[in-house]
Every structure is written in structure tokens, then in C-alpha cells.
mmCIF file of C-alpha atoms in Angstrom:
data_model
loop_
_atom_site.group_PDB
_atom_site.id
_atom_site.type_symbol
_atom_site.label_atom_id
_atom_site.label_comp_id
_atom_site.label_asym_id
_atom_site.label_seq_id
_atom_site.Cartn_x
_atom_site.Cartn_y
_atom_site.Cartn_z
ATOM 1 C CA ARG A 1 16.947 28.936 9.469
ATOM 2 C CA LEU A 2 13.925 29.465 7.216
ATOM 3 C CA LEU A 3 13.030 25.766 7.499
ATOM 4 C CA VAL A 4 13.135 25.974 11.301
ATOM 5 C CA GLU A 5 10.763 28.939 11.294
ATOM 6 C CA VAL A 6 8.339 27.159 8.965
ATOM 7 C CA LEU A 7 8.416 24.030 11.150
ATOM 8 C CA ARG A 8 7.758 26.098 14.269
ATOM 9 C CA ALA A 9 4.720 27.710 12.680
ATOM 10 C CA GLN A 10 3.369 24.375 11.473
ATOM 11 C CA MET A 11 3.841 22.763 14.886
ATOM 12 C CA PHE A 12 2.058 25.633 16.631
ATOM 13 C CA HIS A 13 -0.905 25.671 14.260
ATOM 14 C CA ARG A 14 -1.331 21.950 13.554
ATOM 15 C CA ARG A 15 -4.763 20.639 14.452
ATOM 16 C CA PRO A 16 -5.393 16.898 14.072
ATOM 17 C CA ASP A 17 -8.846 15.522 13.462
ATOM 18 C CA TRP A 18 -9.984 15.239 17.075
ATOM 19 C CA THR A 19 -12.464 12.434 16.523
ATOM 20 C CA THR A 20 -9.609 10.405 15.080
ATOM 21 C CA ARG A 21 -7.481 11.369 18.097
ATOM 22 C CA ILE A 22 -10.122 10.069 20.493
ATOM 23 C CA ALA A 23 -10.451 6.806 18.574
ATOM 24 C CA GLN A 24 -6.673 6.502 18.347
ATOM 25 C CA SER A 25 -6.389 6.988 22.092
ATOM 26 C CA GLU A 26 -8.749 4.071 22.616
ATOM 27 C CA ILE A 27 -6.573 1.946 20.315
ATOM 28 C CA ARG A 28 -3.283 2.961 21.908
ATOM 29 C CA TRP A 29 -4.199 2.820 25.565
ATOM 30 C CA ARG A 30 -6.675 -0.040 25.742
ATOM 31 C CA GLU A 31 -6.923 -2.131 22.582
ATOM 32 C CA ILE A 32 -3.330 -2.668 21.462
ATOM 33 C CA PRO A 33 -1.840 -3.317 24.934
ATOM 34 C CA ALA A 34 -4.335 -6.177 25.295
ATOM 35 C CA LEU A 35 -3.312 -7.842 22.012
ATOM 36 C CA GLU A 36 -1.456 -11.117 22.054
ATOM 37 C CA GLY A 37 2.299 -10.816 21.905
ATOM 38 C CA MET A 38 2.626 -7.259 23.259
ATOM 39 C CA ASN A 39 4.330 -8.471 26.484
ATOM 40 C CA LEU A 40 4.301 -5.078 28.178
ATOM 41 C CA ALA A 41 5.800 -4.939 31.679
ATOM 42 C CA VAL A 42 2.905 -2.763 32.847
ATOM 43 C CA ALA A 43 -0.222 -1.833 30.908
ATOM 44 C CA PRO A 44 0.035 1.865 29.913
ATOM 45 C CA ALA A 45 -3.304 2.825 31.515
ATOM 46 C CA GLU A 46 -2.251 1.143 34.757
ATOM 47 C CA SER A 47 1.127 2.902 34.670
ATOM 48 C CA PHE A 48 -0.599 6.243 34.187
ATOM 49 C CA GLU A 49 -2.790 5.791 37.247
ATOM 50 C CA ARG A 50 0.021 4.469 39.449
ATOM 51 C CA VAL A 51 2.347 7.350 38.581
ATOM 52 C CA THR A 52 -0.175 10.212 38.583
ATOM 53 C CA GLY A 53 -2.746 8.939 41.064
ATOM 54 C CA VAL A 54 -5.464 9.677 38.474
ATOM 55 C CA PRO A 55 -7.315 6.984 36.501
ATOM 56 C CA LEU A 56 -6.786 7.520 32.782
ATOM 57 C CA VAL A 57 -10.538 7.515 32.189
ATOM 58 C CA ASP A 58 -10.931 10.396 34.688
ATOM 59 C CA PHE A 59 -8.173 12.348 32.966
ATOM 60 C CA GLN A 60 -9.694 11.908 29.520
ATOM 61 C CA SER A 61 -13.265 12.427 30.695
ATOM 62 C CA ILE A 62 -12.605 15.799 32.271
ATOM 63 C CA GLY A 63 -10.515 16.825 29.264
ATOM 64 C CA PHE A 64 -13.344 16.038 26.868
ATOM 65 C CA TYR A 65 -15.980 17.698 29.068
ATOM 66 C CA LEU A 66 -14.000 20.946 29.350
ATOM 67 C CA PHE A 67 -13.160 20.906 25.642
ATOM 68 C CA ALA A 68 -16.844 20.622 24.749
ATOM 69 C CA GLU A 69 -17.836 23.226 27.344
ATOM 70 C CA ALA A 70 -15.224 25.750 26.202
ATOM 71 C CA THR A 71 -16.037 25.319 22.509
ATOM 72 C CA ALA A 72 -19.811 25.126 22.714
ATOM 73 C CA HIS A 73 -20.295 27.787 25.427
ATOM 74 C CA PRO A 74 -17.530 30.379 25.201
ATOM 75 C CA GLY A 75 -17.631 33.554 27.260
ATOM 76 C CA GLY A 76 -17.555 33.164 30.993
ATOM 77 C CA PRO A 77 -15.290 30.501 32.483
ATOM 78 C CA PRO A 78 -16.916 27.799 34.628
ATOM 79 C CA THR A 79 -16.061 27.188 38.252
ATOM 80 C CA VAL A 80 -14.653 23.991 39.701
ATOM 81 C CA ALA A 81 -17.683 23.740 41.972
ATOM 82 C CA ALA A 82 -20.029 23.904 38.977
ATOM 83 C CA ILE A 83 -18.080 21.195 37.165
ATOM 84 C CA ALA A 84 -18.238 18.960 40.227
ATOM 85 C CA GLU A 85 -21.998 19.442 40.409
ATOM 86 C CA VAL A 86 -22.547 18.591 36.737
ATOM 87 C CA THR A 87 -20.243 15.566 36.741
ATOM 88 C CA HIS A 88 -21.294 14.347 40.208
ATOM 89 C CA TRP A 89 -17.615 13.994 41.138
ATOM 90 C CA ASP A 90 -16.416 14.794 44.636
ATOM 91 C CA ARG A 91 -14.087 17.780 44.868
ATOM 92 C CA ASP A 92 -10.959 15.748 45.656
ATOM 93 C CA ARG A 93 -11.386 13.494 42.616
ATOM 94 C CA LEU A 94 -11.917 16.482 40.342
ATOM 95 C CA GLU A 95 -8.949 18.408 41.732
ATOM 96 C CA ARG A 96 -6.589 15.469 41.204
ATOM 97 C CA ALA A 97 -7.529 15.329 37.516
ATOM 98 C CA LEU A 98 -7.394 19.098 37.062
ATOM 99 C CA ALA A 99 -3.954 19.298 38.684
ATOM 100 C CA LEU A 100 -2.461 17.534 35.652
ATOM 101 C CA ILE A 101 -3.808 20.006 33.104
ATOM 102 C CA SER A 102 -4.253 23.320 34.955
ATOM 103 C CA ALA A 103 -2.076 25.769 36.879
ATOM 104 C CA PRO A 104 -2.330 29.285 38.345
ATOM 105 C CA ILE A 105 -1.337 32.181 36.130
ATOM 106 C CA ALA A 106 1.754 32.893 38.254
ATOM 107 C CA ASP A 107 3.056 29.324 37.816
ATOM 108 C CA ILE A 108 2.545 29.332 34.048
ATOM 109 C CA ALA A 109 4.139 32.783 33.767
ATOM 110 C CA ALA A 110 7.153 31.531 35.729
ATOM 111 C CA ALA A 111 7.465 28.495 33.441
ATOM 112 C CA ILE A 112 7.322 30.730 30.364
ATOM 113 C CA ARG A 113 10.054 32.968 31.821
ATOM 114 C CA VAL A 114 12.254 29.906 32.350
ATOM 115 C CA GLU A 115 11.719 28.929 28.723
ATOM 116 C CA GLU A 116 12.516 32.476 27.614
ATOM 117 C CA SER A 117 15.780 32.522 29.543
ATOM 118 C CA ALA A 118 16.808 29.213 27.955
ATOM 119 C CA GLY A 119 15.715 30.087 24.414
ATOM 120 C CA GLY A 120 16.657 33.750 24.199
ATOM 121 C CA GLU A 121 14.453 35.588 21.748
ATOM 122 C CA ASN A 122 12.823 32.311 20.731
ATOM 123 C CA TRP A 123 9.835 31.076 22.650
ATOM 124 C CA THR A 124 8.084 27.804 23.291
ATOM 125 C CA PHE A 125 4.487 27.041 24.107
ATOM 126 C CA ASP A 126 5.402 23.929 26.103
ATOM 127 C CA PRO A 127 4.018 25.339 29.398
ATOM 128 C CA LEU A 128 0.694 25.945 27.643
ATOM 129 C CA ARG A 129 0.742 22.449 26.128
ATOM 130 C CA ARG A 130 1.225 20.946 29.572
ATOM 131 C CA PHE A 131 -1.245 23.288 31.310
ATOM 132 C CA PRO A 132 -3.831 24.451 28.746
ATOM 133 C CA ILE A 133 -6.163 25.552 31.569
ATOM 134 C CA LEU A 134 -5.628 28.598 33.802
ATOM 135 C CA ARG A 135 -6.750 28.608 37.446
ATOM 136 C CA LEU A 136 -8.290 32.016 38.114
ATOM 137 C CA ASP A 137 -9.496 33.716 41.269
ATOM 138 C CA GLY A 138 -12.745 32.656 42.868
ATOM 139 C CA ASP A 139 -12.640 28.971 41.902
ATOM 140 C CA ARG A 140 -12.825 29.842 38.205
ATOM 141 C CA ILE A 141 -10.917 28.186 35.381
ATOM 142 C CA LEU A 142 -10.242 29.274 31.810
ATOM 143 C CA VAL A 143 -9.478 26.945 28.903
ATOM 144 C CA LEU A 144 -6.766 28.732 26.945
ATOM 145 C CA SER A 145 -7.121 26.555 23.854
ATOM 146 C CA PRO A 146 -9.626 23.746 23.270
ATOM 147 C CA GLY A 147 -7.217 22.299 20.691
ATOM 148 C CA LEU A 148 -4.289 22.205 23.125
ATOM 149 C CA LEU A 149 -6.563 20.662 25.755
ATOM 150 C CA MET A 150 -7.628 17.841 23.442
ATOM 151 C CA GLU A 151 -4.025 17.199 22.426
ATOM 152 C CA ARG A 152 -3.009 17.206 26.092
ATOM 153 C CA THR A 153 -5.565 14.591 27.100
ATOM 154 C CA PHE A 154 -5.857 12.423 23.972
ATOM 155 C CA GLY A 155 -2.524 12.873 22.180
ATOM 156 C CA TRP A 156 0.957 11.600 23.145
ATOM 157 C CA LEU A 157 1.423 13.971 26.094
ATOM 158 C CA PRO A 158 -0.151 11.682 28.745
ATOM 159 C CA TYR A 159 2.869 9.426 28.215
ATOM 160 C CA PHE A 160 4.982 12.350 29.421
ATOM 161 C CA ASP A 161 3.098 12.215 32.718
ATOM 162 C CA MET A 162 4.381 8.671 33.204
ATOM 163 C CA THR A 163 7.979 9.320 32.197
ATOM 164 C CA ARG A 164 8.623 12.906 33.319
ATOM 165 C CA PRO A 165 11.852 13.355 35.319
ATOM 166 C CA ASP A 166 10.172 14.929 38.367
ATOM 167 C CA ASN A 167 8.295 11.806 39.455
ATOM 168 C CA PRO A 168 8.198 12.144 43.239
ATOM 169 C CA THR A 169 9.063 8.725 44.655
ATOM 170 C CA PRO A 170 11.428 5.843 43.850
ATOM 171 C CA ALA A 171 8.401 3.591 43.267
ATOM 172 C CA THR A 172 6.928 5.858 40.609
ATOM 173 C CA LYS A 173 10.366 6.269 39.026
ATOM 174 C CA VAL A 174 10.489 2.504 38.542
ATOM 175 C CA ILE A 175 7.054 2.558 36.912
ATOM 176 C CA ALA A 176 8.136 5.490 34.755
ATOM 177 C CA LYS A 177 11.163 3.541 33.574
ATOM 178 C CA GLN A 178 8.937 0.624 32.647
ATOM 179 C CA ALA A 179 6.676 2.992 30.703
ATOM 180 C CA GLU A 180 9.422 4.257 28.370
ATOM 181 C CA GLN A 181 9.308 1.337 25.933
ATOM 182 C CA PRO A 182 5.554 0.634 25.579
ATOM 183 C CA PHE A 183 4.892 3.766 23.508
ATOM 184 C CA GLN A 184 7.321 2.613 20.797
ATOM 185 C CA LYS A 185 5.850 -0.900 20.868
ATOM 186 C CA VAL A 186 2.290 0.421 20.742
ATOM 187 C CA CYS A 187 3.075 2.739 17.808
ATOM 188 C CA GLU A 188 4.687 -0.100 15.862
ATOM 189 C CA ARG A 189 1.740 -2.408 16.506
ATOM 190 C CA GLU A 190 -0.727 0.334 15.563
ATOM 191 C CA VAL A 191 0.971 0.668 12.182
ATOM 192 C CA ILE A 192 1.099 -3.107 11.639
ATOM 193 C CA GLU A 193 -2.601 -3.535 12.440
ATOM 194 C CA THR A 194 -3.469 -0.685 10.056
ATOM 195 C CA LEU A 195 -1.366 -2.278 7.316
ATOM 196 C CA ARG A 196 -3.182 -5.587 7.841
ATOM 197 C CA VAL A 197 -6.495 -3.848 7.189
ATOM 198 C CA ASN A 198 -5.133 -1.995 4.139
ATOM 199 C CA VAL A 199 -3.854 -5.227 2.637
ATOM 200 C CA ALA A 200 -7.120 -7.042 3.299
ATOM 201 C CA VAL A 201 -9.465 -4.299 2.056
ATOM 202 C CA GLY A 202 -7.623 -2.936 -0.990
ATOM 203 C CA ARG A 203 -8.379 -4.343 -4.417
ATOM 204 C CA ARG A 204 -4.664 -4.936 -4.987
ATOM 205 C CA HIS A 205 -4.016 -7.647 -2.426
ATOM 206 C CA GLY A 206 -0.521 -7.779 -1.055
ATOM 207 C CA ARG A 207 1.297 -10.033 1.369
ATOM 208 C CA LEU A 208 2.231 -8.436 4.674
ATOM 209 C CA PHE A 209 5.411 -9.471 6.476
ATOM 210 C CA ASP A 210 5.848 -8.019 9.966
ATOM 211 C CA GLY A 211 9.110 -7.534 11.826
ATOM 212 C CA ALA A 212 9.081 -11.067 13.205
ATOM 213 C CA ALA A 213 8.764 -12.539 9.705
ATOM 214 C CA LEU A 214 11.522 -10.281 8.389
ATOM 215 C CA ARG A 215 13.822 -11.228 11.271
ATOM 216 C CA ALA A 216 13.144 -14.931 10.768
ATOM 217 C CA ALA A 217 14.080 -14.627 7.086
ATOM 218 C CA TYR A 218 17.076 -12.374 7.668
ATOM 219 C CA PRO A 219 18.491 -13.084 11.150
ATOM 220 C CA ALA A 220 21.610 -10.918 10.725
ATOM 221 C CA GLY A 221 21.752 -7.164 10.302
ATOM 222 C CA GLN A 222 19.131 -4.432 10.500
ATOM 223 C CA ILE A 223 15.537 -4.904 9.410
ATOM 224 C CA ALA A 224 12.504 -2.652 9.005
ATOM 225 C CA ASP A 225 9.246 -3.021 10.922
ATOM 226 C CA ALA A 226 7.168 -4.380 8.014
ATOM 227 C CA ALA A 227 7.108 -5.071 4.292
ATOM 228 C CA ILE A 228 4.247 -5.601 1.854
ATOM 229 C CA ALA A 229 4.802 -7.544 -1.354
ATOM 230 C CA TYR A 230 2.543 -6.571 -4.260
ATOM 231 C CA ARG A 231 2.738 -8.053 -7.737
ATOM 232 C CA ASP A 232 5.359 -5.617 -9.049
ATOM 233 C CA GLU A 233 6.666 -3.826 -5.984
ATOM 234 C CA TRP A 234 7.658 -3.899 -2.337
ATOM 235 C CA LEU A 235 6.483 -1.372 0.253
ATOM 236 C CA ILE A 236 9.045 -1.241 3.089
ATOM 237 C CA PHE A 237 7.843 0.349 6.348
ATOM 238 C CA GLU A 238 9.769 1.692 9.317
ATOM 239 C CA VAL A 239 8.038 3.261 12.339
ATOM 240 C CA SER A 240 9.263 6.031 14.621
ATOM 241 C CA SER A 241 7.407 6.996 17.781
ATOM 242 C CA GLY A 242 9.507 10.161 18.100
ATOM 243 C CA GLN A 243 8.782 13.734 17.137
ATOM 244 C CA LEU A 244 10.626 17.021 16.849
ATOM 245 C CA LYS A 245 12.249 17.932 20.161
ATOM 246 C CA ARG A 246 11.463 21.111 22.021
ATOM 247 C CA GLU A 247 14.860 22.599 21.101
ATOM 248 C CA THR A 248 13.959 22.323 17.428
ATOM 249 C CA VAL A 249 10.483 23.759 17.841
ATOM 250 C CA VAL A 250 11.868 26.838 19.607
ATOM 251 C CA GLY A 251 14.262 27.510 16.767
ATOM 252 C CA GLY A 252 17.415 25.450 17.200
ATOM 253 C CA VAL A 253 19.092 24.755 13.845
ATOM 254 C CA ALA A 254 21.598 22.373 15.435
ATOM 255 C CA ALA A 255 18.761 20.576 17.214
ATOM 256 C CA LEU A 256 16.941 20.162 13.901
ATOM 257 C CA ASP A 257 19.961 18.379 12.453
ATOM 258 C CA ALA A 258 19.984 16.007 15.440
ATOM 259 C CA ASP A 259 16.245 15.404 15.003
ATOM 260 C CA PHE A 260 16.694 14.561 11.324
ATOM 261 C CA GLU A 261 19.453 12.116 12.242
ATOM 262 C CA ARG A 262 17.247 10.451 14.870
ATOM 263 C CA LEU A 263 13.909 10.506 13.048
ATOM 264 C CA ILE A 264 15.044 10.124 9.439
ATOM 265 C CA ASP A 265 18.623 8.917 8.955
ATOM 266 C CA GLU A 266 18.688 6.096 11.506
ATOM 267 C CA LYS A 267 15.275 4.811 10.441
ATOM 268 C CA VAL A 268 16.091 4.979 6.728
ATOM 269 C CA ASP A 269 19.189 2.868 7.410
ATOM 270 C CA GLN A 270 16.850 0.081 8.555
ATOM 271 C CA ILE A 271 14.765 0.437 5.392
ATOM 272 C CA ASP A 272 17.941 0.400 3.300
ATOM 273 C CA ALA A 273 19.184 -2.759 4.991
ATOM 274 C CA THR A 274 15.846 -4.499 4.426
ATOM 275 C CA ILE A 275 15.854 -3.556 0.741
ATOM 276 C CA ALA A 276 19.339 -5.052 0.437
ATOM 277 C CA HIS A 277 18.196 -8.286 2.114
ATOM 278 C CA ILE A 278 15.156 -8.696 -0.140
ATOM 279 C CA ARG A 279 16.990 -7.635 -3.278
ATOM 280 C CA ALA A 280 19.654 -10.272 -2.640
ATOM 281 C CA ASP A 281 17.363 -13.159 -1.667
ATOM 282 C CA PRO A 282 13.583 -12.569 -1.759
ATOM 283 C CA ALA A 283 12.823 -16.282 -1.577
ATOM 284 C CA ARG A 284 14.024 -16.457 2.032
ATOM 285 C CA LEU A 285 11.089 -14.223 2.922
ATOM 286 C CA THR A 286 8.397 -15.080 0.385
ATOM 287 C CA GLY A 287 9.174 -18.725 -0.301
ATOM 288 C CA ASP A 288 9.053 -18.125 -4.046
ATOM 289 C CA THR A 289 11.446 -16.799 -6.688
ATOM 290 C CA GLN A 290 9.324 -13.900 -7.950
ATOM 291 C CA ARG A 291 11.270 -10.650 -8.064
ATOM 292 C CA ARG A 292 9.431 -7.328 -7.827
ATOM 293 C CA ARG A 293 10.799 -4.538 -9.978
ATOM 294 C CA ARG A 294 10.830 -1.698 -7.458
ATOM 295 C CA PHE A 295 10.987 -0.795 -3.762
ATOM 296 C CA VAL A 296 8.859 1.944 -2.167
ATOM 297 C CA PRO A 297 10.322 3.114 1.187
ATOM 298 C CA VAL A 298 7.798 4.439 3.730
ATOM 299 C CA LEU A 299 8.716 6.072 7.026
ATOM 300 C CA VAL A 300 5.834 6.422 9.504
ATOM 301 C CA ILE A 301 6.592 9.067 12.132
ATOM 302 C CA ALA A 302 3.682 8.252 14.417
ATOM 303 C CA GLU A 303 3.423 11.668 16.064
ATOM 304 C CA GLY A 304 4.181 13.479 12.853
ATOM 305 C CA MET A 305 6.737 15.792 11.309
ATOM 306 C CA PRO A 306 5.501 18.963 9.617
ATOM 307 C CA LEU A 307 5.840 18.419 5.887
ATOM 308 C CA ASN A 308 6.312 21.174 3.335
ATOM 309 C CA PRO A 309 8.447 21.663 0.207
ATOM 310 C CA LEU A 310 11.439 22.777 2.297
ATOM 311 C CA THR A 311 11.239 19.685 4.496
ATOM 312 C CA HIS A 312 11.133 17.394 1.467
ATOM 313 C CA ILE A 313 14.051 19.118 -0.252
ATOM 314 C CA THR A 314 16.158 19.055 2.920
ATOM 315 C CA ILE A 315 15.479 15.382 3.585
ATOM 316 C CA ALA A 316 16.079 14.412 -0.047
ATOM 317 C CA ASP A 317 19.414 16.263 -0.011
ATOM 318 C CA ARG A 318 20.445 14.494 3.213
ATOM 319 C CA LEU A 319 19.609 11.078 1.803
ATOM 320 C CA THR A 320 21.460 11.752 -1.439
ATOM 321 C CA ALA A 321 24.545 13.136 0.318
ATOM 322 C CA ALA A 322 24.712 10.081 2.584
ATOM 323 C CA GLY A 323 24.108 7.611 -0.239
ATOM 324 C CA ARG A 324 20.903 6.298 1.323
ATOM 325 C CA LEU A 325 18.060 4.713 -0.693
ATOM 326 C CA ARG A 326 20.187 4.430 -3.814
ATOM 327 C CA GLY A 327 19.404 2.300 -6.829
ATOM 328 C CA ALA A 328 17.269 2.586 -9.939
ATOM 329 C CA ASP A 329 14.738 0.249 -8.346
ATOM 330 C CA VAL A 330 14.207 2.447 -5.227
ATOM 331 C CA GLU A 331 11.501 5.136 -5.299
ATOM 332 C CA VAL A 332 11.490 8.373 -3.302
ATOM 333 C CA LEU A 333 10.856 8.157 0.427
ATOM 334 C CA HIS A 334 7.268 8.577 1.630
ATOM 335 C CA ILE A 335 6.902 10.174 5.073
ATOM 336 C CA LEU A 336 3.576 9.631 6.818
ATOM 337 C CA GLU A 337 2.181 10.267 10.249
ATOM 338 C CA MET A 338 -0.383 7.964 11.795
ATOM 339 C CA GLU A 339 -3.302 10.143 10.731
ATOM 340 C CA ASP A 340 -2.062 9.935 7.112
ATOM 341 C CA LEU A 341 -2.104 6.162 7.370
ATOM 342 C CA TYR A 342 -5.680 6.245 8.640
ATOM 343 C CA VAL A 343 -6.657 8.550 5.755
ATOM 344 C CA ALA A 344 -4.986 6.109 3.360
ATOM 345 C CA GLU A 345 -7.060 3.340 4.914
ATOM 346 C CA THR A 346 -10.185 5.455 4.350
ATOM 347 C CA ILE A 347 -9.226 5.907 0.685
ATOM 348 C CA VAL A 348 -8.563 2.188 0.281
ATOM 349 C CA GLU A 349 -11.913 1.468 1.922
ATOM 350 C CA SER A 350 -13.966 3.953 -0.098
ATOM 351 C CA GLU A 351 -12.126 4.036 -3.450
ATOM 352 C CA ARG A 352 -11.195 0.333 -3.453
ATOM 353 C CA LEU A 353 -7.609 1.197 -4.338
ATOM 354 C CA GLY A 354 -4.551 -0.624 -3.062
ATOM 355 C CA LEU A 355 -2.326 1.104 -0.522
ATOM 356 C CA ASN A 356 0.460 0.998 -3.114
ATOM 357 C CA GLU A 357 -1.810 2.840 -5.561
ATOM 358 C CA VAL A 358 -2.646 5.544 -2.997
ATOM 359 C CA LEU A 359 1.047 6.185 -2.358
ATOM 360 C CA ASP A 360 1.750 6.196 -6.088
ATOM 361 C CA LEU A 361 -0.988 8.772 -6.722
ATOM 362 C CA HIS A 362 0.508 10.990 -4.026
ATOM 363 C CA ARG A 363 4.005 10.585 -5.487
ATOM 364 C CA HIS A 364 2.763 11.846 -8.868
ATOM 365 C CA ALA A 365 0.705 14.738 -7.458
ATOM 366 C CA GLY A 366 3.015 17.529 -8.659
ATOM 367 C CA LEU A 367 3.723 20.115 -5.984
ATOM 368 C CA MET A 368 1.170 18.453 -3.715
ATOM 369 C CA ARG A 369 3.472 15.462 -3.294
ATOM 370 C CA ARG A 370 5.431 17.704 -0.932
ATOM 371 C CA VAL A 371 2.623 18.143 1.574
ATOM 372 C CA ASP A 372 1.254 15.491 3.888
ATOM 373 C CA LEU A 373 -0.996 12.839 2.403
ATOM 374 C CA ARG A 374 -4.053 13.977 4.356
ATOM 375 C CA ALA A 375 -3.780 17.577 3.086
ATOM 376 C CA TRP A 376 -3.210 16.384 -0.479
ATOM 377 C CA TRP A 377 -6.325 14.221 -0.490
ATOM 378 C CA LEU A 378 -8.441 16.915 1.167
ATOM 379 C CA MET A 379 -7.417 19.578 -1.344
ATOM 380 C CA GLU A 380 -7.212 17.528 -4.516
ATOM 381 C CA ARG A 381 -9.966 14.994 -4.008
ATOM 382 C CA ARG A 382 -12.232 16.910 -1.609
ATOM 383 C CA LEU A 383 -12.240 14.022 0.828
ATOM 384 C CA ARG A 384 -15.253 14.246 3.127
ATOM 385 C CA LYS A 385 -14.676 11.127 5.180
ATOM 386 C CA LEU A 386 -11.523 11.356 7.299
ATOM 387 C CA ARG A 387 -11.761 8.096 9.218
ATOM 388 C CA PRO A 388 -12.083 4.447 8.253
ATOM 389 C CA ASN A 389 -15.122 2.627 9.587
ATOM 390 C CA ARG A 390 -13.230 0.756 12.281
ATOM 391 C CA LEU A 391 -12.164 4.048 13.901
ATOM 392 C CA ASN A 392 -15.808 5.041 14.258
ATOM 393 C CA VAL A 393 -16.313 1.915 16.350
ATOM 394 C CA ARG A 394 -13.338 2.841 18.566
ATOM 395 C CA TYR A 395 -14.635 6.391 18.909
ATOM 396 C CA ASP A 396 -17.988 5.035 20.091
ATOM 397 C CA SER A 397 -16.235 2.812 22.635
ATOM 398 C CA ALA A 398 -14.244 5.754 23.964
ATOM 399 C CA MET A 399 -17.371 7.902 24.239
ATOM 400 C CA ASP A 400 -19.186 5.130 26.086
ATOM 401 C CA LEU A 401 -16.434 5.119 28.708
ATOM 402 C CA ILE A 402 -16.347 8.907 28.973
ATOM 403 C CA THR A 403 -20.084 9.485 29.302
ATOM 404 C CA GLU A 404 -20.489 6.641 31.778
ATOM 405 C CA ASN A 405 -17.603 7.994 33.834
ATOM 406 C CA LEU A 406 -19.067 11.507 33.796
ATOM 407 C CA GLU A 407 -22.468 10.101 34.820
ATOM 408 C CA MET A 408 -24.026 12.215 32.113
ATOM 409 C CA ASP A 409 -26.486 11.449 29.352
ATOM 410 C CA LYS A 410 -24.532 10.004 26.431
ATOM 411 C CA GLU A 411 -26.711 11.556 23.717
ATOM 412 C CA VAL A 412 -26.340 15.042 25.193
ATOM 413 C CA VAL A 413 -22.589 14.782 25.711
ATOM 414 C CA GLU A 414 -22.006 13.252 22.288
ATOM 415 C CA ALA A 415 -24.155 15.860 20.539
ATOM 416 C CA GLU A 416 -22.396 18.750 22.241
ATOM 417 C CA GLY A 417 -18.952 17.198 22.084
ATOM 418 C CA THR A 418 -19.167 16.079 18.470
ATOM 419 C CA ALA A 419 -20.451 19.512 17.413
ATOM 420 C CA SER A 420 -17.545 21.059 19.295
ATOM 421 C CA ILE A 421 -15.052 18.788 17.586
ATOM 422 C CA HIS A 422 -16.321 19.631 14.124
ATOM 423 C CA ASP A 423 -16.710 23.350 14.871
ATOM 424 C CA GLY A 424 -13.238 23.504 16.472
#
């Protein structure tokens, strides 16, 4: 019960680095779907527009504008008419975008009451995550939380718009069904591309084997999503696009157990199977007879799981009780979210370490090994740079699209928006 309460608090208060979120959104929605071999039935950005009737760039543009406005100029909510005048959008276009992220007070209150009746004394902020903007009287709007607004427009939640169960027509339901798988594929590819950069940049060069290479070497049984062979060790990676379910976040102990089974146990089984394959016959994968002396399991939960000492103890106990990740040559499980992996890339880029060395430093960080990698590096090493250089390029690309779509001066929007991001 204590663990559930801690997780709830962490989920409510978590604030990603928003510049990274914007860059990551560019990677997930536009860059990765265009890569060779993705074979998506429908491009995610196209699915979003066909289901919602709103171009993704409109959705993200208005989200960024209102985030910057609310953070830089608090006190006195703007009106929809004023926003339309500044952005040069016609009223209908603006209202379609706002309908996805705003609702009248009565509607949000009703949604909260429904959540209360389902959760008893527990509560959820899901209605506020979906509608972080209130529609007030007299054409006014109020941004309840700039952080929730940025997460709503640049985080994982836009995928919910494509797959939500209340899609109105059979045609959009078909599109929604097609949109269920791309997020997992995109998350996996995002991790693989980040690992490629880490392997190439780090001073300790490793050999990266993606899922296709692992499957070719070991055609039977389960496999992980990637493996990196260093001189003395293997890093084995498995990716999950999931996150804690609403029932867990509002305090369900039974739901937490189901989440651990889905996010941890099932994924670790794939890591375990891959370790067994490589341990038995590494040459089938590497083409040589060199045997590394240890395996380092890494689970990447793309949308994150709040990490704290209780989480680590609980997960370690589960793995031990189930006999997972056993063997003197298997290290403790590392759990990362995508932002941790980007921070690791920044460390590799700036410190010229290998990714294996970064993970090893974290593993030997005393009590700090039981917090997320990003927090550890910020507190112990006073990291000032949170993003690798390539994310800065993606952030610039995203801002180019947003400012052009808003028909506003890029330098003004960037100056105000970037200041808002750092201040918020």
C-alpha cells in the first residue's frame, strides 16, 4: 500500500524535460515512421488527423502557444478570439484543435465525479490530463497546468486520441485499430536508434545486434529487442511501450501487481531467454567464439515507471521469487525510461564513456542506484546538459514547423517558449 501511494505521488508530480519532449515528439511522429523497414499500415500523424479531424501540427502548435502564454504571462486568461487574432487562424480551425484539450467546467466536474464513484476515496487526475484547459464564460479559457498541457500535446496522450474507445464512426474505428501497433514499433525503433548512436560515440565500442539479428541467430523461442556485445560483457535490452494503468495510479494494489507482471515479468522473460541463447552459443550471433563474462539486463519502459527504493526492492523480490535473471554472470536489472536513455547518450557524448560504463557507474552509486538514471546524474554529477546534440536538431525542426504553422515570428516564439520551458 505504501508503494502505491509513493507511485501515485511520483506520477502526479513528474515533470519531464519539455525541450526533450518536443524533440522526442518530432522523432516519434515524423522521423521514425519514415525510416526504412517500419512498414506501418498508416503513418501515425495521418492516423491522428483522420481520426480527430485535426492536423497533428495544429494540435501541437496550439498546445505550445498556450503553454508559453500561460507560463510567460500568468494572471488573466486569454480569450479564444484573441488567440485566433494572434495566430491568424479562423475560428473553426482553432475550435477543432481546442476541443481536444479543453472542456467546460461542468463537463470536467462530471468526469471527476465519475472517477470518484469508481475509485472510492481515491482520486485520479485523468480528466485534467485529457482536458488541461478550462472553457470559462465569455469566450475565456484557463490553462490549469502548463506541464499537463505540454504532456497532453507532446507526450504519449495524442496516441489515446487515435485509439480511444469512443471513436464516432466505423471508419475511424478501423483507423484506430491500425494505430494500436505503431506506438510499440516506434518506441522499439527509438531505442534501437539511440543505442546505435551510443555504440558509435562511446569510447568503448560495442557491437549492436537488433531484434532481427537476434531472431536470425536464434529462430526458436523468445528474444529481446537488442543486445550490445562489449569486450567483457553483454547488454541485453527489452523495450516496453506501456506504463502504469489508471487503476494503479489511483491506488489499486491488485492493479499494481498486474502492471508489474505486464511491464516487468513478461519483458524480463524475454531478456532471460536471450541470455540463455547467447550463453549456450554466442558464435551463432557474433560469428566468433569469444565469451563475455557477464550479462547486464536493461529494461526500457519508454513512458517510464516511477523509480524509488521501494520500487527497486519490490521488483528485485519478484524476480528472485520467480527465479528470473539467475546466475553468477547476470547483473541486477537496470530500468530506464526513454529520457534516461537520452541522458545516457548525453553522458556518452560529453564524457566519452561507453554506455556500459554509464550503467556500471549507476549500479555502484550507493543509494542513488535506486533512483532513475537522470536524477542520479543530476544530483551526483551536476549535469547541466540534458540532451544530446542530435535532439537539439530535432527540437529546431519541431519549432520550425510550429512557428510556421502559427504564422508567427520564430525568434519571438522561440524566445518566449524556451524561457517558459526552462522556467516551468
